[in-house]
Amino acid sequence: MVQRNVSSVTSRAQTVPVAPRAGTLLWILQRLTSYGLLLFLAVHLYFTYVGHLDTAAPLTFEILKRPYQVYPFIYALNEGLLLVCALFHGLNGVRNIIYDWTTHAGLRRLASYALLLLGLGFAGYGFYILAALV
Amino acid sequence: MIQHDVVIVGSGIAGMRCALEIKRQAPEADVALVSKLYPVRSPSVIERGGVAAALGNVLQAAQGIIAPSRQHRSTADSVESHMGDTLAYGGGTGDAAAVAALCGEAPQVVYELEHMGAPFSRTVEGRIAQVAGAGHSNPRLAYAADRTGHAILHTLYGELVRYGIKIYPEWFLLSLLVEEGAARGITALDIRSGEVEVFNAKITVFATGSYGRIFGITSDAQSSTGDGLAAASRAGIALKGLDQVGFHPLGLADLGFVISERALLDGGYLLNSAEERFMGGYSALAERAPLADVSRAIASEIAAGRGVGAGKDHVWLDVRHLPAQHVREHFPHLIEFAQDYLGLDPFDALIPVQPTAHATLGGIPTDVNGRVADVRRFYAVGACANNGVHGAAPLPGNELAAALVFGRRAGAAIAKQLGEKSFLSVPAEALATAKTTIKALLNQKGTGRAATVREQLLSSMSASNGVQRHYDALTEQIGRVRVLRNDFAGTALQDKGTLFNTELVEALEVANMLEISEVAASAAVEQLAAVAA
Amino acid sequence: MNVKIRVPRYEANGAITPVFQTYTVAITPTTTVLDALNQIKGHQDGTLAFRRSCRSAMCGSCGVMVNGRNRLACNTRVAELNSSEVSVNPLPGFPVIRDLVVDWDPFFAKDAVMLPYLISDQTRPDDGTERLQSPSDARQIDSPSSCIQCGCCSSACPVQWTNSEYYGPAALTRSYRFVEDSRDTAVKARLDIVGTETGVWRCHTIFNCTSDCPKGILNTENIQALKRKIMLSRLGLGRIEVRARVPESA
């Protein structure tokens, strides 16, 4: 990070870190995934719970699997996007907290990569399950 | 020792404008500002009304032309008209050359501010908006909402940042170093560390502001204690005209903050204890009379026992009949003051006001370029300088204009001669003397408190040196100030530390105020004696 | 009426933990917090350190935390707080030099990095007069340019408490004041400075800065406006440069 020295207007010389222009895309994605969550989560919750309340039967794997067969492709797409949105939104939120919490560049980079790996891991596992359900 | 080509003491509008002009005309010049405040905290921010300049952007409403035509310029306003108003308002005692310089260059400094990006309010055709002010024969006050001083100060501060001009914030001026008739710099106290330093400069400029704080009721900041004037006086410079103080009639009761006189010009009323308008009895212009006349009228009402409030020393300002929208738009500070400080609703209640010391005119005598006659390499600009431009009373808006115009002129004059100047040595004992002063004050023994001395000084100065002055009261006041100076020698500081010792700073300020008060009271006595003779 | 004023004292150089001290002050309905502090300093304890200058809410010297809210000591009446014990603290998140005195240097250094001056290649009129600006364009910068740099906003920001690199709402509002100025043509450069991980992207719209501004400046909203402009410029959408709506002239 570039350090700008300011000494003309202050009583003691100061350095102000000036970060490179970055963060816009992540912020936009954070917003977009929040809208995505609203939509995909609503669909997911409806078919998982609300749509089956009348059955009075306990929630079983069969019930959970049913929407995939009733709405092939569309429902899987919803679940896939929900997975992506939830992972990105949640993990980027954690990244934001870390960026607020520490200014240490190394720690920040470490946390970013760790979260990226975590996200990729969860995504891989999620899509593996999804493929099995479809 | 710290060395700079030019050391400017004070970071208000005048000091900043001076620094900026030096830097513009002599880019290699090493200019530094030393201030006891951070620059944007300077008391210039409280100047609410406009800056007077004959731009001629708005036609007189009296001529019946309200809808402005495209690209119009008022033909009514001119530099000559501004000059005439300035001289007339100052009772004809203004210095003609200074007035010509002020009025002639005021439009240019205002345009320059606009070029720097000052957020002026605008007319419908996009020009700098101007309103009428008391004593102006044309709408001449260029303004930025109701915080013109703030807008100008922050704009100039931005320019200092742009040019990288060195600022020493929170350094308190201790003394002006003069030897063999030439200024060599200053000594100052770093408030944060408690260290005393010598600043050596080829040219020293004072822009230390007013001394309004010697009055109990004043619109001035708590930091306007005349430090520069006291330092100049200690260096042997005879201060000029310290008795001349402009009083503003619309000081908020007990607090002294000024409510813009536009509240009167736009139709506000002044009421006495019988809730009757009284200005008609004093002037044909009623509430629209010159501010000094309004102040005197209020003082007469109060003297006649028709004042209001606990001490019967206020009158009422009534704006309840003005359109609420107009008040909100043009006098937001009036609403803010009434609500925040008095807990009143101005649309519903009367506002207590009293004359307040608003413009201190006396100061270090200078010529139109800010040069001080007695001391070479020494300049003074802004409210701490007296070049006679205001005469007996400052035309509203002229103080801001004077800070800008004469700050700029001094800067230009300094830039021109800086190349041929070299550093002069500072007196050998300068640092030791300054350190001794601080040490002596820290170790001063006694039972009294500097704050008590200050309170007694302020109330007695307001009582004797106010709008109405009497010979006996003033001579008595000189004696009282001497007694107070004696009392001050018997005060002790509780804070003996070096780290941000604000008690030490306040004690230094009280010492300066005592020094200035004595000169001011003596000048007032002389003035009264001269008038009597 | 008597009110207790509770103030933290940082006695020695570098002391991190304050000792709290309580003073009893007689107040009237119009006594401000600053008046109370002055009373304490003048007559009870000269060692209490705080800043003050204009006392009319214009200079920004006396920003302190009063009963948990950042405010100006000079325009806060003790009576309006409705409490028999008033706690006065230095602005949170700023390094404390002593008692109520905080270190302003980092704050003003960040402000200086915002290029707090007009950068314009707009041509000026040949006759040396003012550039034209419509009243609505002037009004656009009216609120952000009324900032008095009292620090109440930046100090109220939880992000600033943990992250000293964040520019903070005061500096960002300063940037916004120039971005919105129809005369300024360095909008791109300004957005590049604030569109960073030390700038607007650290803002999580907590709104403390808006609610604690003594001048009623909508700081969070200003930061959001900056984000919107940066986003649109990155996506290549919308008009980023503020075009001066210069009034028709002959």
PDB file of N, CA, C and O in Angstrom, chain B residues 29 54 223 232 282 419 424 492 509:
ATOM      1  N   ALA B  29       9.651  30.515  -2.028  1.00  0.00           N
ATOM      2  CA  ALA B  29       9.683  31.048  -0.666  1.00  0.00           C
ATOM      3  C   ALA B  29       9.263  29.975   0.336  1.00  0.00           C
ATOM      4  O   ALA B  29       8.368  29.182   0.088  1.00  0.00           O
ATOM      5  N   ALA B  54     -17.771  45.488  -4.516  1.00  0.00           N
ATOM      6  CA  ALA B  54     -18.648  46.096  -5.519  1.00  0.00           C
ATOM      7  C   ALA B  54     -18.629  45.256  -6.789  1.00  0.00           C
ATOM      8  O   ALA B  54     -18.062  45.641  -7.802  1.00  0.00           O
ATOM      9  N   SER B 223     -10.728  32.466  22.102  1.00  0.00           N
ATOM     10  CA  SER B 223      -9.297  32.545  21.848  1.00  0.00           C
ATOM     11  C   SER B 223      -8.868  33.890  21.263  1.00  0.00           C
ATOM     12  O   SER B 223      -7.692  34.079  20.994  1.00  0.00           O
ATOM     13  N   ALA B 232       3.452  42.583  20.448  1.00  0.00           N
ATOM     14  CA  ALA B 232       3.972  43.748  19.740  1.00  0.00           C
ATOM     15  C   ALA B 232       4.208  44.890  20.726  1.00  0.00           C
ATOM     16  O   ALA B 232       5.224  45.590  20.668  1.00  0.00           O
ATOM     17  N   TYR B 282     -35.584  57.122  17.925  1.00  0.00           N
ATOM     18  CA  TYR B 282     -34.163  57.462  17.854  1.00  0.00           C
ATOM     19  C   TYR B 282     -33.702  57.817  16.446  1.00  0.00           C
ATOM     20  O   TYR B 282     -32.759  58.557  16.263  1.00  0.00           O
ATOM     21  N   GLY B 419      13.709  38.103  -2.013  1.00  0.00           N
ATOM     22  CA  GLY B 419      14.945  37.655  -2.633  1.00  0.00           C
ATOM     23  C   GLY B 419      16.169  38.377  -2.127  1.00  0.00           C
ATOM     24  O   GLY B 419      17.240  37.791  -1.949  1.00  0.00           O
ATOM     25  N   LEU B 424      18.615  37.526   9.642  1.00  0.00           N
ATOM     26  CA  LEU B 424      19.339  38.267  10.673  1.00  0.00           C
ATOM     27  C   LEU B 424      19.394  37.384  11.915  1.00  0.00           C
ATOM     28  O   LEU B 424      18.496  36.584  12.158  1.00  0.00           O
ATOM     29  N   ALA B 492      -1.651  31.463  41.212  1.00  0.00           N
ATOM     30  CA  ALA B 492      -0.773  30.314  40.999  1.00  0.00           C
ATOM     31  C   ALA B 492      -1.461  29.304  40.103  1.00  0.00           C
ATOM     32  O   ALA B 492      -2.687  29.192  40.092  1.00  0.00           O
ATOM     33  N   GLU B 509      -2.839  33.987  28.244  1.00  0.00           N
ATOM     34  CA  GLU B 509      -3.866  34.799  27.585  1.00  0.00           C
ATOM     35  C   GLU B 509      -4.373  35.896  28.525  1.00  0.00           C
ATOM     36  O   GLU B 509      -4.578  37.036  28.099  1.00  0.00           O
TER      37      GLU B 509
END
